[in-house]
Amino acid sequence: MTNQTLGLEPQLYEYLLSVSLREPEILAQLRQETAQHPMAMMQIAPEQGQFMALLVQLIGAKKTLEVGVFTGYSSLVVALALPPEGKVVACDVSEEFTAIARRYWQQAGVSDKIDLHIAPAMETLDKLLAAGETGSFDFAFIDADKSNYEGYYERSLQLVRPGGLIAIDNVLWSGKVADPEIQDNRTTKIRAFNEKLHQDQRVSLSLIPIADGLTLARKH
């Protein structure tokens, strides 16, 4: 897990940020606070956040889904990119982590755009499906426990409209997925998930080597 793009030497990475990153001050403050957190490596990279915001704007998203909130960088960057009537339905299990997120959502003036569900994400996704939300989301971002990626993906695929986009984080897993010697549970789960998506004809697919690897799946 990494919070900057893999494989770039420090000088080149700093150059990339210097000529492309347009990070609002509120996001920079959240990133700086999260950097002091014991679980700071769970933070997405700023260049990834900016890329996701661009994707949301490109597809004209108004209703988005997030599985895994942590301290709120990804939900905040998406909420800021959405139109005034936009909505983020966010799933997480931690009151502690999301308390930081709530504080920054409030400061940024986007709290009314974000509907946070504190519960196991699979439960929340199943409730959304049961409530008739199938095909009503434009964009979904999956960045939670790797063992449940397949379940999150299958539910998100139902919830996203045709032409909608699912983004899945950490698919390169700090390069471990490419090392056959590494066979721990999370690595093997991500490998299997990547192979499943490669064969999934329900979507158009691209794995982008930004940050820790971001797969984009566009629903047919």
Short mmCIF file of C-alpha atoms in Angstrom, two decimals:
data_model
loop_
_atom_site.label_atom_id
_atom_site.label_comp_id
_atom_site.label_asym_id
_atom_site.label_seq_id
_atom_site.Cartn_x
_atom_site.Cartn_y
_atom_site.Cartn_z
CA MET A 1 0.00 0.00 0.00
CA THR A 2 1.44 3.37 -0.98
CA ASN A 3 0.18 6.95 -0.94
CA GLN A 4 2.20 8.09 -3.93
CA THR A 5 2.61 6.74 -7.46
CA LEU A 6 4.72 3.57 -7.59
CA GLY A 7 7.97 3.37 -9.50
CA LEU A 8 8.78 7.07 -9.76
CA GLU A 9 12.06 8.30 -8.30
CA PRO A 10 11.53 11.10 -5.75
CA GLN A 11 12.79 13.88 -8.05
CA LEU A 12 10.45 12.86 -10.86
CA TYR A 13 7.51 12.40 -8.49
CA GLU A 14 8.02 15.89 -7.05
CA TYR A 15 8.16 17.27 -10.60
CA LEU A 16 4.90 15.48 -11.46
CA LEU A 17 3.19 17.12 -8.50
CA SER A 18 4.74 20.52 -9.22
CA VAL A 19 3.35 20.74 -12.75
CA SER A 20 0.01 18.96 -12.34
CA LEU A 21 -1.36 18.99 -8.80
CA ARG A 22 -4.02 21.63 -8.09
CA GLU A 23 -4.89 20.65 -4.55
CA PRO A 24 -7.35 22.89 -2.68
CA GLU A 25 -6.04 24.05 0.69
CA ILE A 26 -8.66 22.05 2.60
CA LEU A 27 -7.48 18.82 0.93
CA ALA A 28 -3.84 19.68 1.62
CA GLN A 29 -4.68 20.24 5.30
CA LEU A 30 -6.49 16.89 5.50
CA ARG A 31 -3.58 15.12 3.82
CA GLN A 32 -1.10 16.73 6.21
CA GLU A 33 -3.15 15.75 9.26
CA THR A 34 -3.57 12.20 7.98
CA ALA A 35 0.19 11.92 7.40
CA GLN A 36 0.58 11.97 11.20
CA HIS A 37 -1.91 9.10 11.62
CA PRO A 38 -0.59 5.60 12.49
CA MET A 39 -2.49 4.26 9.44
CA ALA A 40 -1.33 7.06 7.13
CA MET A 41 -0.50 4.64 4.31
CA MET A 42 -4.25 4.11 3.80
CA GLN A 43 -4.48 7.68 2.47
CA ILE A 44 -4.88 7.93 -1.31
CA ALA A 45 -2.26 9.88 -3.25
CA PRO A 46 -3.17 13.49 -4.12
CA GLU A 47 -2.55 12.89 -7.84
CA GLN A 48 -5.01 9.98 -7.66
CA GLY A 49 -7.60 12.16 -5.94
CA GLN A 50 -7.27 14.80 -8.65
CA PHE A 51 -7.59 12.11 -11.35
CA MET A 52 -10.77 10.76 -9.72
CA ALA A 53 -12.25 14.25 -9.54
CA LEU A 54 -11.56 14.67 -13.26
CA LEU A 55 -13.22 11.32 -14.02
CA VAL A 56 -16.30 12.31 -12.03
CA GLN A 57 -16.55 15.56 -13.97
CA LEU A 58 -15.92 13.84 -17.33
CA ILE A 59 -18.84 11.43 -16.88
CA GLY A 60 -21.11 14.14 -15.46
CA ALA A 61 -21.59 12.22 -12.21
CA LYS A 62 -24.21 13.37 -9.75
CA LYS A 63 -24.55 10.33 -7.50
CA THR A 64 -21.50 8.40 -6.34
CA LEU A 65 -20.65 5.52 -4.04
CA GLU A 66 -17.61 5.06 -1.83
CA VAL A 67 -16.61 1.83 -0.08
CA GLY A 68 -13.96 2.72 2.50
CA VAL A 69 -13.71 6.29 3.80
CA PHE A 70 -10.76 6.38 6.26
CA THR A 71 -10.13 10.09 7.04
CA GLY A 72 -12.17 11.29 4.08
CA TYR A 73 -9.75 12.48 1.38
CA SER A 74 -11.37 10.56 -1.49
CA SER A 75 -14.93 11.41 -0.47
CA LEU A 76 -13.98 15.08 -0.05
CA VAL A 77 -12.21 15.33 -3.41
CA VAL A 78 -15.20 13.71 -5.15
CA ALA A 79 -17.77 15.82 -3.28
CA LEU A 80 -15.92 19.00 -4.28
CA ALA A 81 -16.02 17.86 -7.93
CA LEU A 82 -19.76 17.12 -7.90
CA PRO A 83 -22.41 19.70 -8.83
CA PRO A 84 -24.33 21.37 -5.95
CA GLU A 85 -27.04 18.70 -6.06
CA GLY A 86 -24.48 15.87 -6.12
CA LYS A 87 -24.43 13.09 -3.53
CA VAL A 88 -21.80 10.70 -2.17
CA VAL A 89 -23.06 7.58 -0.37
CA ALA A 90 -20.08 6.56 1.78
CA CYS A 91 -19.52 3.27 3.64
CA ASP A 92 -17.14 2.67 6.53
CA VAL A 93 -17.04 0.80 9.84
CA SER A 94 -14.92 3.25 11.86
CA GLU A 95 -16.42 6.11 13.85
CA GLU A 96 -12.89 7.07 14.88
CA PHE A 97 -11.46 7.49 11.37
CA THR A 98 -14.58 9.07 9.91
CA ALA A 99 -14.77 11.63 12.71
CA ILE A 100 -11.77 13.27 11.02
CA ALA A 101 -13.55 13.00 7.67
CA ARG A 102 -16.72 14.63 9.04
CA ARG A 103 -14.73 17.56 10.40
CA TYR A 104 -13.18 18.29 7.00
CA TRP A 105 -16.45 17.75 5.12
CA GLN A 106 -17.96 20.37 7.42
CA GLN A 107 -15.09 22.81 6.92
CA ALA A 108 -15.29 22.38 3.13
CA GLY A 109 -19.05 22.96 3.13
CA VAL A 110 -19.90 19.59 1.56
CA SER A 111 -21.41 17.73 4.53
CA ASP A 112 -24.85 17.93 2.95
CA LYS A 113 -23.52 16.09 -0.11
CA ILE A 114 -22.18 13.08 1.84
CA ASP A 115 -24.39 10.37 3.31
CA LEU A 116 -22.17 8.30 5.63
CA HIS A 117 -23.21 4.78 6.66
CA ILE A 118 -21.31 3.30 9.60
CA ALA A 119 -21.78 -0.45 9.12
CA PRO A 120 -20.09 -3.30 7.25
CA ALA A 121 -20.11 -2.12 3.64
CA MET A 122 -21.62 -5.35 2.33
CA GLU A 123 -24.66 -4.73 4.54
CA THR A 124 -25.01 -1.15 3.32
CA LEU A 125 -24.68 -2.17 -0.33
CA ASP A 126 -27.26 -4.92 0.09
CA LYS A 127 -29.65 -2.44 1.71
CA LEU A 128 -29.20 -0.04 -1.20
CA LEU A 129 -30.03 -2.83 -3.63
CA ALA A 130 -33.04 -3.89 -1.56
CA ALA A 131 -34.23 -0.27 -1.54
CA GLY A 132 -34.37 -0.20 -5.34
CA GLU A 133 -31.13 1.75 -5.94
CA THR A 134 -30.00 -0.59 -8.74
CA GLY A 135 -28.54 1.35 -11.68
CA SER A 136 -28.85 4.71 -9.92
CA PHE A 137 -25.17 5.55 -9.31
CA ASP A 138 -22.82 7.16 -11.83
CA PHE A 139 -19.50 6.35 -10.12
CA ALA A 140 -18.20 4.02 -7.41
CA PHE A 141 -14.84 3.96 -5.63
CA ILE A 142 -13.77 0.78 -3.82
CA ASP A 143 -10.96 1.15 -1.27
CA ALA A 144 -11.66 -1.08 1.72
CA ASP A 145 -10.69 -4.55 3.01
CA LYS A 146 -9.18 -6.51 0.14
CA SER A 147 -10.75 -9.85 1.11
CA ASN A 148 -14.17 -8.47 0.19
CA TYR A 149 -13.21 -6.72 -3.07
CA GLU A 150 -15.13 -9.20 -5.21
CA GLY A 151 -18.30 -8.73 -3.16
CA TYR A 152 -18.00 -4.96 -3.23
CA TYR A 153 -17.39 -5.01 -6.97
CA GLU A 154 -20.36 -7.27 -7.77
CA ARG A 155 -22.72 -5.09 -5.74
CA SER A 156 -21.28 -1.88 -7.15
CA LEU A 157 -21.73 -3.26 -10.65
CA GLN A 158 -25.44 -3.64 -9.92
CA LEU A 159 -25.73 -0.21 -8.34
CA VAL A 160 -23.92 1.67 -11.11
CA ARG A 161 -25.85 2.62 -14.27
CA PRO A 162 -24.84 1.41 -17.74
CA GLY A 163 -22.01 3.73 -18.80
CA GLY A 164 -21.14 4.32 -15.16
CA LEU A 165 -17.63 3.86 -13.79
CA ILE A 166 -16.18 1.78 -10.96
CA ALA A 167 -12.69 2.64 -9.68
CA ILE A 168 -10.87 0.08 -7.53
CA ASP A 169 -7.81 1.06 -5.50
CA ASN A 170 -4.59 -0.77 -4.52
CA VAL A 171 -4.72 -3.27 -7.39
CA LEU A 172 -0.91 -3.22 -7.78
CA TRP A 173 -0.48 -3.65 -4.00
CA SER A 174 2.99 -2.10 -3.76
CA GLY A 175 4.14 -4.46 -6.52
CA LYS A 176 3.49 -7.61 -4.45
CA VAL A 177 0.94 -8.95 -6.95
CA ALA A 178 3.73 -9.42 -9.51
CA ASP A 179 5.93 -11.46 -7.15
CA PRO A 180 4.95 -15.16 -7.21
CA GLU A 181 6.89 -15.73 -4.00
CA ILE A 182 4.39 -13.62 -2.07
CA GLN A 183 1.35 -15.72 -1.18
CA ASP A 184 -0.27 -13.99 1.81
CA ASN A 185 -4.06 -13.81 1.89
CA ARG A 186 -4.54 -10.18 0.85
CA THR A 187 -2.06 -10.40 -2.02
CA THR A 188 -3.62 -13.60 -3.40
CA LYS A 189 -7.11 -12.05 -3.09
CA ILE A 190 -6.05 -8.99 -5.12
CA ARG A 191 -4.36 -11.21 -7.72
CA ALA A 192 -7.52 -13.28 -8.11
CA PHE A 193 -9.64 -10.14 -8.30
CA ASN A 194 -7.42 -8.63 -11.01
CA GLU A 195 -7.64 -11.85 -13.03
CA LYS A 196 -11.43 -11.94 -12.64
CA LEU A 197 -11.79 -8.38 -13.94
CA HIS A 198 -9.47 -9.08 -16.85
CA GLN A 199 -11.98 -11.68 -18.02
CA ASP A 200 -15.16 -9.77 -17.12
CA GLN A 201 -16.99 -8.98 -20.36
CA ARG A 202 -19.61 -6.89 -18.54
CA VAL A 203 -17.18 -3.98 -18.39
CA SER A 204 -14.57 -2.08 -20.38
CA LEU A 205 -11.34 -2.14 -18.43
CA SER A 206 -8.12 -0.25 -17.80
CA LEU A 207 -5.62 -0.65 -14.97
CA ILE A 208 -3.95 2.72 -14.46
CA PRO A 209 -0.50 2.65 -12.78
CA ILE A 210 -1.25 5.73 -10.68
CA ALA A 211 -0.55 5.64 -6.94
CA ASP A 212 -0.94 1.98 -5.83
CA GLY A 213 -2.74 0.95 -9.02
CA LEU A 214 -6.28 2.03 -9.91
CA THR A 215 -8.51 -0.18 -12.05
CA LEU A 216 -11.28 1.55 -14.00
CA ALA A 217 -14.24 -0.58 -15.06
CA ARG A 218 -16.94 1.01 -17.21
CA LYS A 219 -20.22 -0.88 -17.09
CA HIS A 220 -21.61 -1.86 -20.49
#
